[in-house]
Amino acid sequence: MVFRPELSWEFLPAEEIEAKTMRAMRNHVRHIKDDSPYYQDALKDIHPDDITDRSALERLPFTDKNTLSTQTERFIGVTQQKLVETVVTSGSTGKPITYCLTASDLDRLAYNEALCFYSAGVTEKDRAQIFVSLDRLFIAGIAYYRGLTTLGANTSRIGVLPLEMQKHYLQLLQPTVIVGVPSFLKKLAIELNKCGFDTRNSTITRLFCIGESIRDEKMELNATGRILEEMYRAQVFSTYGATELAVAYCECTAQCGGHAHPELIYTEVVDEAGKPVPDGTPGELVATPLGVEGMPLLRYKTGDITFKISDQCACGRNAARIGPILARKSQMIKIRGTTIYPLTITNILDEFDEINDYLVEIESQAPTSDNVTVHAAVSPDVVTAITQKLHAGTRVHIPVLVSNETTVQSLRGAGRKKLRVLDRRAGTAANPTGPSTTQV
Ligand SMILES: [Zn+2]
């Protein structure tokens, strides 16, 4: 596949992107109405040619995760023979979804990731190492691999290896770009420095962070992001993707929001009633992947809370961007009328080096109010400072209980080392039957 970034619409004037988007959405609706049994029914009263502006788009039906997971086969838009790859979502917020791609969908994935790395300054001169799994039914690893190789970067599929081997391959292959999960990259840097590999003076210039947030709601680096930047003396880039969207949003060199590539995805952010919210206002990310053959979707409700930015980026691109993922929709916390995002709490807790481990526990207190408790493995003399900072950041009182690492781990449950938020509320959309253990 030849990578031609000049084909992307993102540098076009906003009005031109808008016109192309309307045309693409009409074609998309026509295609899914013809080819996907689910949409043949769901769109029987919709005429694609009527989609001439945003208000017409906003009348199209949403697709939710539950419908996709229970009627998966009905979404497939091609014959079985055309499907070449199957992945399965982790199911961290509900039933796992089996997602199938055609050869063209894999190329589309590669093009999107190549655009992401390209906009963050990666070139064919770079040497990249991927520190995430390329197997186990994940889409992310293969997407990064295809994207980097399409761009022409010399790419090594490292995966997750014992420390000595990680160190060996870093020394042997001298990568300039690394892709990984922030908490893993942080732990890796600490261990590498202990065994004589100086991460501050290595060849690494860019870290691409997946799966966990490295920015706060003001889009500034959070504690983890700052530590990574300092420990690797490298630029850190945030990227967000969902299997069902078959694209990722990634920061460019200006680092002020994750770029959508408009020829590949139409992005909306909506309120509880499904109405678009103004730029900068948090709401649910709703996305329509364009150009997908295998399992095309329309106005897919991701369940992730973020905000949209429509003005021109400092890099010159005019397509929409999104802010950091503030929470899963099911994890939004309501305390006496105030909405709080778990990310706000975990970002504040991460600021305290004195906290060795913690768990944020959310319970239902009343139908309209939740109860939040922080269990922190910390010395009692730091508790007042933590409580004050939590109050300043959330405008509500959140009790901090002094605990120890063993107790925090037992509260978290076996095998869930990275879990920082334990949501015990029942009956949420993503958690219809019991406690959720979604990672933030
Ligand atoms: Zn930009």
CSV table of C-alpha atoms and ligand atoms in Angstrom, one decimal:
chain,number,residue,atom,x,y,z
A,1,MET,CA,0.0,0.0,0.0
A,2,VAL,CA,1.4,3.4,-1.0
A,3,PHE,CA,1.0,6.1,1.6
A,4,ARG,CA,-0.1,9.4,0.2
A,5,PRO,CA,-0.8,11.9,3.1
A,6,GLU,CA,-1.7,14.5,0.5
A,7,LEU,CA,-4.9,12.7,-0.2
A,8,SER,CA,-6.2,13.4,3.3
A,9,TRP,CA,-8.8,16.1,3.6
A,10,GLU,CA,-7.5,17.5,6.9
A,11,PHE,CA,-5.7,20.6,5.4
A,12,LEU,CA,-8.7,21.6,3.2
A,13,PRO,CA,-10.7,24.6,4.3
A,14,ALA,CA,-13.4,23.8,6.8
A,15,GLU,CA,-16.3,24.4,4.3
A,16,GLU,CA,-14.8,22.0,1.8
A,17,ILE,CA,-14.3,19.3,4.5
A,18,GLU,CA,-18.0,19.8,5.5
A,19,ALA,CA,-19.2,19.4,1.9
A,20,LYS,CA,-17.1,16.3,1.4
A,21,THR,CA,-18.3,14.9,4.7
A,22,MET,CA,-22.0,15.3,3.6
A,23,ARG,CA,-21.2,13.5,0.4
A,24,ALA,CA,-19.3,10.7,2.2
A,25,MET,CA,-22.2,10.3,4.7
A,26,ARG,CA,-24.7,10.0,1.9
A,27,ASN,CA,-22.6,7.3,0.2
A,28,HIS,CA,-22.1,5.6,3.6
A,29,VAL,CA,-25.9,5.5,4.4
A,30,ARG,CA,-26.6,4.2,0.8
A,31,HIS,CA,-23.9,1.5,1.3
A,32,ILE,CA,-25.1,0.2,4.7
A,33,LYS,CA,-28.7,0.4,3.7
A,34,ASP,CA,-27.9,-1.9,0.7
A,35,ASP,CA,-25.5,-4.2,2.3
A,36,SER,CA,-26.0,-4.5,6.1
A,37,PRO,CA,-29.2,-6.5,7.2
A,38,TYR,CA,-29.3,-4.5,10.5
A,39,TYR,CA,-29.3,-1.1,8.7
A,40,GLN,CA,-31.7,-2.3,6.0
A,41,ASP,CA,-34.3,-2.4,8.8
A,42,ALA,CA,-33.0,0.5,10.9
A,43,LEU,CA,-32.8,2.9,7.9
A,44,LYS,CA,-35.9,1.8,6.0
A,45,ASP,CA,-37.5,5.3,6.3
A,46,ILE,CA,-34.3,7.2,5.5
A,47,HIS,CA,-33.5,8.5,2.0
A,48,PRO,CA,-29.7,9.0,1.6
A,49,ASP,CA,-30.2,12.0,-0.7
A,50,ASP,CA,-32.0,13.9,2.1
A,51,ILE,CA,-28.8,14.1,4.0
A,52,THR,CA,-27.7,17.6,2.9
A,53,ASP,CA,-26.7,19.3,6.2
A,54,ARG,CA,-25.8,18.6,9.8
A,55,SER,CA,-29.4,18.7,11.1
A,56,ALA,CA,-30.3,15.9,8.7
A,57,LEU,CA,-27.3,13.9,10.0
A,58,GLU,CA,-28.5,14.5,13.5
A,59,ARG,CA,-31.8,12.8,12.7
A,60,LEU,CA,-30.1,9.5,11.8
A,61,PRO,CA,-30.4,6.8,14.4
A,62,PHE,CA,-27.6,6.0,16.8
A,63,THR,CA,-26.1,2.5,17.1
A,64,ASP,CA,-25.1,1.4,20.6
A,65,LYS,CA,-22.7,-1.2,22.0
A,66,ASN,CA,-25.4,-3.5,23.3
A,67,THR,CA,-27.1,-3.7,19.9
A,68,LEU,CA,-23.8,-4.4,18.2
A,69,SER,CA,-22.8,-7.1,20.6
A,70,THR,CA,-26.2,-8.9,20.5
A,71,GLN,CA,-26.8,-8.7,16.7
A,72,THR,CA,-23.2,-8.7,15.5
A,73,GLU,CA,-23.9,-10.9,12.4
A,74,ARG,CA,-26.6,-8.6,11.1
A,75,PHE,CA,-24.0,-5.7,10.9
A,76,ILE,CA,-21.8,-7.5,8.4
A,77,GLY,CA,-21.8,-5.7,5.1
A,78,VAL,CA,-20.0,-8.3,2.9
A,79,THR,CA,-20.0,-12.0,2.1
A,80,GLN,CA,-18.1,-14.2,4.6
A,81,GLN,CA,-15.5,-14.9,2.0
A,82,LYS,CA,-14.4,-11.3,2.0
A,83,LEU,CA,-13.6,-11.2,5.7
A,84,VAL,CA,-9.9,-11.8,6.4
A,85,GLU,CA,-9.3,-10.8,10.0
A,86,THR,CA,-11.3,-11.3,13.2
A,87,VAL,CA,-10.6,-9.4,16.5
A,88,VAL,CA,-12.5,-9.4,19.7
A,89,THR,CA,-12.9,-6.5,22.1
A,90,SER,CA,-11.8,-6.9,25.8
A,91,GLY,CA,-15.4,-6.5,27.0
A,92,SER,CA,-14.3,-4.3,29.9
A,93,THR,CA,-17.6,-2.4,29.6
A,94,GLY,CA,-20.0,-5.1,28.7
A,95,LYS,CA,-20.2,-8.2,26.4
A,96,PRO,CA,-17.1,-8.6,24.1
A,97,ILE,CA,-17.8,-7.7,20.5
A,98,THR,CA,-16.5,-9.9,17.6
A,99,TYR,CA,-15.3,-7.5,14.9
A,100,CYS,CA,-14.4,-8.7,11.4
A,101,LEU,CA,-12.4,-6.8,8.7
A,102,THR,CA,-11.8,-7.2,5.0
A,103,ALA,CA,-8.5,-6.7,3.3
A,104,SER,CA,-9.5,-3.2,2.4
A,105,ASP,CA,-10.5,-2.5,6.0
A,106,LEU,CA,-6.9,-3.5,7.1
A,107,ASP,CA,-5.5,-1.1,4.5
A,108,ARG,CA,-7.8,1.6,5.8
A,109,LEU,CA,-6.6,0.9,9.3
A,110,ALA,CA,-3.0,1.1,8.1
A,111,TYR,CA,-3.7,4.4,6.3
A,112,ASN,CA,-5.3,5.9,9.4
A,113,GLU,CA,-2.3,5.0,11.6
A,114,ALA,CA,0.2,6.1,9.1
A,115,LEU,CA,-1.6,9.5,9.0
A,116,CYS,CA,-1.5,9.6,12.8
A,117,PHE,CA,2.3,8.9,13.1
A,118,TYR,CA,3.0,11.2,10.1
A,119,SER,CA,1.1,14.1,11.8
A,120,ALA,CA,3.2,13.6,14.9
A,121,GLY,CA,6.4,13.9,13.0
A,122,VAL,CA,7.4,10.3,12.4
A,123,THR,CA,9.1,9.6,9.1
A,124,GLU,CA,10.6,6.8,7.1
A,125,LYS,CA,13.9,7.6,8.8
A,126,ASP,CA,12.6,6.5,12.2
A,127,ARG,CA,13.1,3.2,13.9
A,128,ALA,CA,10.1,2.1,15.9
A,129,GLN,CA,9.5,-0.5,18.6
A,130,ILE,CA,5.9,-1.7,19.5
A,131,PHE,CA,5.6,-2.7,23.1
A,132,VAL,CA,2.1,-3.9,22.9
A,133,SER,CA,0.7,-7.4,22.0
A,134,LEU,CA,0.3,-8.1,18.3
A,135,ASP,CA,-1.7,-11.2,19.0
A,136,ARG,CA,-4.4,-12.2,21.5
A,137,LEU,CA,-7.1,-10.9,19.2
A,138,PHE,CA,-6.2,-7.2,19.8
A,139,ILE,CA,-6.6,-4.8,16.9
A,140,ALA,CA,-4.3,-2.1,18.3
A,141,GLY,CA,-0.9,-3.9,17.8
A,142,ILE,CA,-1.6,-4.8,14.2
A,143,ALA,CA,-2.9,-1.3,13.5
A,144,TYR,CA,0.3,0.4,14.8
A,145,TYR,CA,2.4,-2.2,13.0
A,146,ARG,CA,0.6,-1.7,9.7
A,147,GLY,CA,0.6,2.1,10.1
A,148,LEU,CA,4.3,2.4,10.9
A,149,THR,CA,5.4,0.1,8.1
A,150,THR,CA,3.1,1.9,5.6
A,151,LEU,CA,4.7,5.1,6.6
A,152,GLY,CA,8.1,3.5,5.9
A,153,ALA,CA,9.4,3.5,9.5
A,154,ASN,CA,11.7,0.5,10.3
A,155,THR,CA,9.4,-1.3,12.9
A,156,SER,CA,10.2,-4.0,15.4
A,157,ARG,CA,7.4,-6.1,17.0
A,158,ILE,CA,8.8,-6.3,20.5
A,159,GLY,CA,5.6,-7.0,22.5
A,160,VAL,CA,6.0,-7.5,26.2
A,161,LEU,CA,9.3,-9.2,27.0
A,162,PRO,CA,11.4,-9.8,30.2
A,163,LEU,CA,13.3,-6.7,31.2
A,164,GLU,CA,16.7,-8.0,30.1
A,165,MET,CA,15.4,-8.6,26.6
A,166,GLN,CA,13.7,-5.2,26.4
A,167,LYS,CA,17.1,-3.7,27.4
A,168,HIS,CA,18.9,-5.9,24.9
A,169,TYR,CA,16.7,-4.9,22.0
A,170,LEU,CA,16.7,-1.2,22.9
A,171,GLN,CA,20.6,-1.3,22.8
A,172,LEU,CA,20.7,-3.4,19.7
A,173,LEU,CA,18.1,-1.7,17.6
A,174,GLN,CA,18.3,1.9,19.0
A,175,PRO,CA,14.7,2.9,18.3
A,176,THR,CA,13.6,6.5,17.9
A,177,VAL,CA,9.9,5.8,18.4
A,178,ILE,CA,8.2,3.7,21.0
A,179,VAL,CA,4.5,2.7,21.3
A,180,GLY,CA,3.2,1.4,24.6
A,181,VAL,CA,0.9,1.7,27.6
A,182,PRO,CA,1.9,4.7,29.8
A,183,SER,CA,2.1,2.8,33.2
A,184,PHE,CA,4.2,0.1,31.5
A,185,LEU,CA,6.5,2.6,29.9
A,186,LYS,CA,7.0,4.3,33.3
A,187,LYS,CA,7.7,1.1,35.1
A,188,LEU,CA,10.1,0.1,32.3
A,189,ALA,CA,12.0,3.3,32.5
A,190,ILE,CA,12.5,2.9,36.3
A,191,GLU,CA,13.8,-0.7,35.9
A,192,LEU,CA,16.0,0.1,32.9
A,193,ASN,CA,17.7,2.9,34.8
A,194,LYS,CA,18.3,0.6,37.7
A,195,CYS,CA,20.1,-1.9,35.5
A,196,GLY,CA,22.3,0.7,33.7
A,197,PHE,CA,20.3,1.8,30.7
A,198,ASP,CA,20.1,5.6,30.8
A,199,THR,CA,16.6,6.4,29.4
A,200,ARG,CA,17.4,10.1,29.5
A,201,ASN,CA,20.2,9.7,27.0
A,202,SER,CA,18.9,7.1,24.7
A,203,THR,CA,17.9,7.3,21.0
A,204,ILE,CA,14.2,7.6,21.8
A,205,THR,CA,12.6,10.9,20.8
A,206,ARG,CA,8.9,10.1,20.7
A,207,LEU,CA,6.6,8.0,22.9
A,208,PHE,CA,3.1,7.0,21.7
A,209,CYS,CA,0.8,6.3,24.7
A,210,ILE,CA,-2.2,4.1,24.3
A,211,GLY,CA,-4.9,2.8,26.7
A,212,GLU,CA,-4.4,5.3,29.5
A,213,SER,CA,-4.7,9.1,29.6
A,214,ILE,CA,-1.5,11.2,29.8
A,215,ARG,CA,-3.4,14.5,29.8
A,216,ASP,CA,-5.9,16.2,32.1
A,217,GLU,CA,-9.1,18.0,31.1
A,218,LYS,CA,-7.1,21.2,30.3
A,219,MET,CA,-5.1,19.1,27.9
A,220,GLU,CA,-2.0,19.5,30.0
A,221,LEU,CA,0.2,16.5,30.7
A,222,ASN,CA,-0.9,14.7,33.9
A,223,ALA,CA,1.6,13.3,36.4
A,224,THR,CA,2.3,10.2,34.3
A,225,GLY,CA,2.7,12.2,31.1
A,226,ARG,CA,5.2,14.5,32.8
A,227,ILE,CA,7.2,11.6,34.3
A,228,LEU,CA,7.4,9.9,30.9
A,229,GLU,CA,8.6,13.1,29.3
A,230,GLU,CA,11.2,13.6,31.9
A,231,MET,CA,12.4,10.0,32.2
A,232,TYR,CA,12.8,9.5,28.5
A,233,ARG,CA,13.6,13.1,27.6
A,234,ALA,CA,11.1,12.5,24.7
A,235,GLN,CA,7.9,14.0,23.4
A,236,VAL,CA,4.8,12.1,24.5
A,237,PHE,CA,1.8,11.7,22.3
A,238,SER,CA,-1.7,10.6,23.3
A,239,THR,CA,-3.7,8.3,21.1
A,240,TYR,CA,-7.2,7.0,21.5
A,241,GLY,CA,-9.0,4.3,19.5
A,242,ALA,CA,-11.8,1.8,19.8
A,243,THR,CA,-11.9,-1.5,17.9
A,244,GLU,CA,-15.4,-0.8,16.5
A,245,LEU,CA,-14.3,2.6,15.0
A,246,ALA,CA,-11.3,1.0,13.3
A,247,VAL,CA,-9.4,4.3,13.6
A,248,ALA,CA,-7.5,6.1,16.2
A,249,TYR,CA,-7.4,9.8,17.1
A,250,CYS,CA,-3.8,10.9,17.6
A,251,GLU,CA,-2.1,14.1,18.6
A,252,CYS,CA,-0.1,16.0,16.0
A,253,THR,CA,3.2,17.9,16.6
A,254,ALA,CA,1.1,20.8,18.1
A,255,GLN,CA,-0.2,18.4,20.8
A,256,CYS,CA,-3.6,20.1,21.4
A,257,GLY,CA,-6.2,17.4,20.9
A,258,GLY,CA,-6.5,14.1,19.0
A,259,HIS,CA,-7.0,14.6,15.3
A,260,ALA,CA,-9.9,12.9,13.4
A,261,HIS,CA,-9.0,12.1,9.8
A,262,PRO,CA,-12.2,13.3,8.2
A,263,GLU,CA,-12.2,11.0,5.2
A,264,LEU,CA,-12.2,8.1,7.6
A,265,ILE,CA,-14.5,9.1,10.4
A,266,TYR,CA,-17.3,11.6,11.2
A,267,THR,CA,-17.1,12.8,14.8
A,268,GLU,CA,-19.8,14.1,17.1
A,269,VAL,CA,-20.1,14.7,20.8
A,270,VAL,CA,-23.6,14.6,22.3
A,271,ASP,CA,-25.4,15.1,25.5
A,272,GLU,CA,-27.7,12.6,27.4
A,273,ALA,CA,-30.5,13.5,25.0
A,274,GLY,CA,-28.4,12.8,22.0
A,275,LYS,CA,-28.1,16.5,21.0
A,276,PRO,CA,-24.7,17.9,20.0
A,277,VAL,CA,-22.9,19.9,22.7
A,278,PRO,CA,-20.9,23.0,22.0
A,279,ASP,CA,-17.1,22.7,21.5
A,280,GLY,CA,-15.3,22.2,24.8
A,281,THR,CA,-18.3,20.8,26.6
A,282,PRO,CA,-18.0,17.2,27.7
A,283,GLY,CA,-20.4,14.7,26.2
A,284,GLU,CA,-20.4,11.2,24.7
A,285,LEU,CA,-18.2,10.6,21.7
A,286,VAL,CA,-20.3,9.4,18.8
A,287,ALA,CA,-18.5,8.4,15.6
A,288,THR,CA,-19.3,7.1,12.1
A,289,PRO,CA,-16.4,5.2,10.6
A,290,LEU,CA,-16.3,5.9,6.8
A,291,GLY,CA,-15.2,3.5,4.1
A,292,VAL,CA,-15.5,0.4,6.2
A,293,GLU,CA,-16.6,-2.8,4.3
A,294,GLY,CA,-16.8,-5.6,6.9
A,295,MET,CA,-18.8,-4.2,9.8
A,296,PRO,CA,-19.9,-0.7,8.9
A,297,LEU,CA,-21.5,1.4,11.6
A,298,LEU,CA,-23.6,4.6,11.8
A,299,ARG,CA,-23.4,7.1,14.7
A,300,TYR,CA,-21.8,4.6,17.0
A,301,LYS,CA,-22.1,5.6,20.7
A,302,THR,CA,-18.7,4.8,22.2
A,303,GLY,CA,-19.6,5.3,25.8
A,304,ASP,CA,-16.5,7.5,26.2
A,305,ILE,CA,-16.8,11.1,27.5
A,306,THR,CA,-14.7,13.8,25.8
A,307,PHE,CA,-15.1,17.1,24.2
A,308,LYS,CA,-14.8,18.3,20.6
A,309,ILE,CA,-12.6,21.1,19.2
A,310,SER,CA,-13.5,22.4,15.7
A,311,ASP,CA,-11.3,25.4,15.2
A,312,GLN,CA,-8.1,25.2,13.2
A,313,CYS,CA,-5.2,23.4,14.9
A,314,ALA,CA,-1.8,25.1,15.2
A,315,CYS,CA,-0.5,22.5,12.8
A,316,GLY,CA,-2.9,23.9,10.1
A,317,ARG,CA,-5.3,21.0,10.0
A,318,ASN,CA,-8.9,22.0,9.9
A,319,ALA,CA,-10.6,18.7,10.8
A,320,ALA,CA,-12.2,18.1,14.2
A,321,ARG,CA,-10.2,17.1,17.2
A,322,ILE,CA,-11.2,15.5,20.5
A,323,GLY,CA,-9.8,16.2,24.0
A,324,PRO,CA,-8.6,13.5,26.4
A,325,ILE,CA,-11.1,10.7,27.4
A,326,LEU,CA,-12.4,12.0,30.7
A,327,ALA,CA,-14.4,8.9,31.7
A,328,ARG,CA,-16.5,6.0,30.5
A,329,LYS,CA,-20.1,7.3,30.4
A,330,SER,CA,-21.1,4.6,33.0
A,331,GLN,CA,-18.3,5.9,35.3
A,332,MET,CA,-19.5,9.5,35.6
A,333,ILE,CA,-20.0,10.2,39.2
A,334,LYS,CA,-22.9,12.4,40.6
A,335,ILE,CA,-22.5,13.8,44.1
A,336,ARG,CA,-25.3,16.1,45.2
A,337,GLY,CA,-25.9,17.5,41.7
A,338,THR,CA,-22.2,17.8,40.8
A,339,THR,CA,-20.7,15.7,38.0
A,340,ILE,CA,-17.2,14.4,38.6
A,341,TYR,CA,-15.1,12.3,36.2
A,342,PRO,CA,-12.9,9.6,37.7
A,343,LEU,CA,-10.0,10.9,35.7
A,344,THR,CA,-10.1,14.2,37.7
A,345,ILE,CA,-9.7,12.2,40.9
A,346,THR,CA,-7.0,9.8,39.6
A,347,ASN,CA,-5.0,12.7,38.1
A,348,ILE,CA,-5.0,14.5,41.5
A,349,LEU,CA,-4.0,11.3,43.3
A,350,ASP,CA,-1.2,10.7,40.8
A,351,GLU,CA,0.3,14.1,41.7
A,352,PHE,CA,1.3,12.7,45.1
A,353,ASP,CA,4.5,10.7,45.0
A,354,GLU,CA,3.9,9.8,48.7
A,355,ILE,CA,1.0,7.5,47.6
A,356,ASN,CA,2.3,4.0,47.0
A,357,ASP,CA,-1.0,2.6,45.7
A,358,TYR,CA,-4.6,3.6,45.7
A,359,LEU,CA,-8.1,2.6,44.7
A,360,VAL,CA,-11.1,4.9,44.1
A,361,GLU,CA,-14.3,3.1,45.2
A,362,ILE,CA,-17.6,4.3,43.8
A,363,GLU,CA,-20.9,3.1,45.3
A,364,SER,CA,-24.5,4.2,44.9
A,365,GLN,CA,-25.7,6.2,47.8
A,366,ALA,CA,-29.2,7.2,46.5
A,367,PRO,CA,-30.8,6.9,43.0
A,368,THR,CA,-29.3,10.3,42.1
A,369,SER,CA,-26.2,10.5,44.2
A,370,ASP,CA,-23.0,8.4,44.4
A,371,ASN,CA,-20.5,7.8,47.2
A,372,VAL,CA,-16.8,8.0,46.5
A,373,THR,CA,-14.0,6.8,48.8
A,374,VAL,CA,-10.3,6.8,48.2
A,375,HIS,CA,-8.3,4.0,49.7
A,376,ALA,CA,-4.7,5.1,49.7
A,377,ALA,CA,-1.5,3.4,50.8
A,378,VAL,CA,0.0,6.5,52.3
A,379,SER,CA,1.3,8.0,55.5
A,380,PRO,CA,-1.5,9.6,57.6
A,381,ASP,CA,0.3,13.0,57.7
A,382,VAL,CA,-0.3,13.5,53.9
A,383,VAL,CA,-4.1,12.8,54.1
A,384,THR,CA,-5.1,16.4,54.8
A,385,ALA,CA,-3.1,17.7,51.8
A,386,ILE,CA,-4.7,15.0,49.5
A,387,THR,CA,-8.2,15.8,50.8
A,388,GLN,CA,-7.8,19.5,50.3
A,389,LYS,CA,-6.5,19.0,46.7
A,390,LEU,CA,-9.4,16.7,45.9
A,391,HIS,CA,-11.8,19.3,47.2
A,392,ALA,CA,-10.2,22.0,45.2
A,393,GLY,CA,-10.3,19.9,42.1
A,394,THR,CA,-13.8,18.4,42.4
A,395,ARG,CA,-15.7,20.9,44.6
A,396,VAL,CA,-17.0,18.0,46.8
A,397,HIS,CA,-15.6,16.3,49.9
A,398,ILE,CA,-14.1,12.9,49.1
A,399,PRO,CA,-12.9,10.9,52.1
A,400,VAL,CA,-9.4,9.5,52.0
A,401,LEU,CA,-8.9,6.3,54.0
A,402,VAL,CA,-5.4,5.4,55.1
A,403,SER,CA,-4.6,1.9,54.0
A,404,ASN,CA,-1.6,-0.2,53.0
A,405,GLU,CA,-0.6,-1.9,49.7
A,406,THR,CA,-1.8,-5.3,50.7
A,407,THR,CA,-5.3,-4.1,51.6
A,408,VAL,CA,-5.6,-2.0,48.5
A,409,GLN,CA,-4.7,-5.0,46.4
A,410,SER,CA,-7.2,-7.2,48.1
A,411,LEU,CA,-10.0,-4.6,47.6
A,412,ARG,CA,-9.1,-4.5,44.0
A,413,GLY,CA,-9.3,-8.3,43.6
A,414,ALA,CA,-6.8,-10.8,42.3
A,415,GLY,CA,-5.4,-10.4,38.9
A,416,ARG,CA,-6.4,-6.7,38.5
A,417,LYS,CA,-3.1,-5.0,39.2
A,418,LYS,CA,-3.7,-1.9,37.2
A,419,LEU,CA,-7.3,-1.2,38.3
A,420,ARG,CA,-7.5,2.2,39.9
A,421,VAL,CA,-11.3,2.7,40.0
A,422,LEU,CA,-13.6,0.1,41.4
A,423,ASP,CA,-17.2,0.9,40.4
A,424,ARG,CA,-19.6,-1.0,42.7
A,425,ARG,CA,-22.8,0.7,41.3
A,426,ALA,CA,-25.2,-1.8,39.7
A,427,GLY,CA,-27.6,-1.1,36.9
A,428,THR,CA,-25.4,1.2,34.8
A,429,ALA,CA,-25.6,0.9,31.0
A,430,ALA,CA,-22.2,-0.8,30.8
A,431,ASN,CA,-22.8,-2.7,34.0
A,432,PRO,CA,-26.3,-4.0,34.0
A,433,THR,CA,-25.9,-6.7,36.5
A,434,GLY,CA,-23.2,-5.9,39.0
A,435,PRO,CA,-19.9,-4.2,39.8
A,436,SER,CA,-17.8,-2.9,37.0
A,437,THR,CA,-14.0,-3.2,37.0
A,438,THR,CA,-13.3,-0.9,34.1
A,439,GLN,CA,-9.9,0.7,34.0
A,440,VAL,CA,-9.6,4.4,33.7
B,1,ZN,ZN,-2.8,19.5,14.8
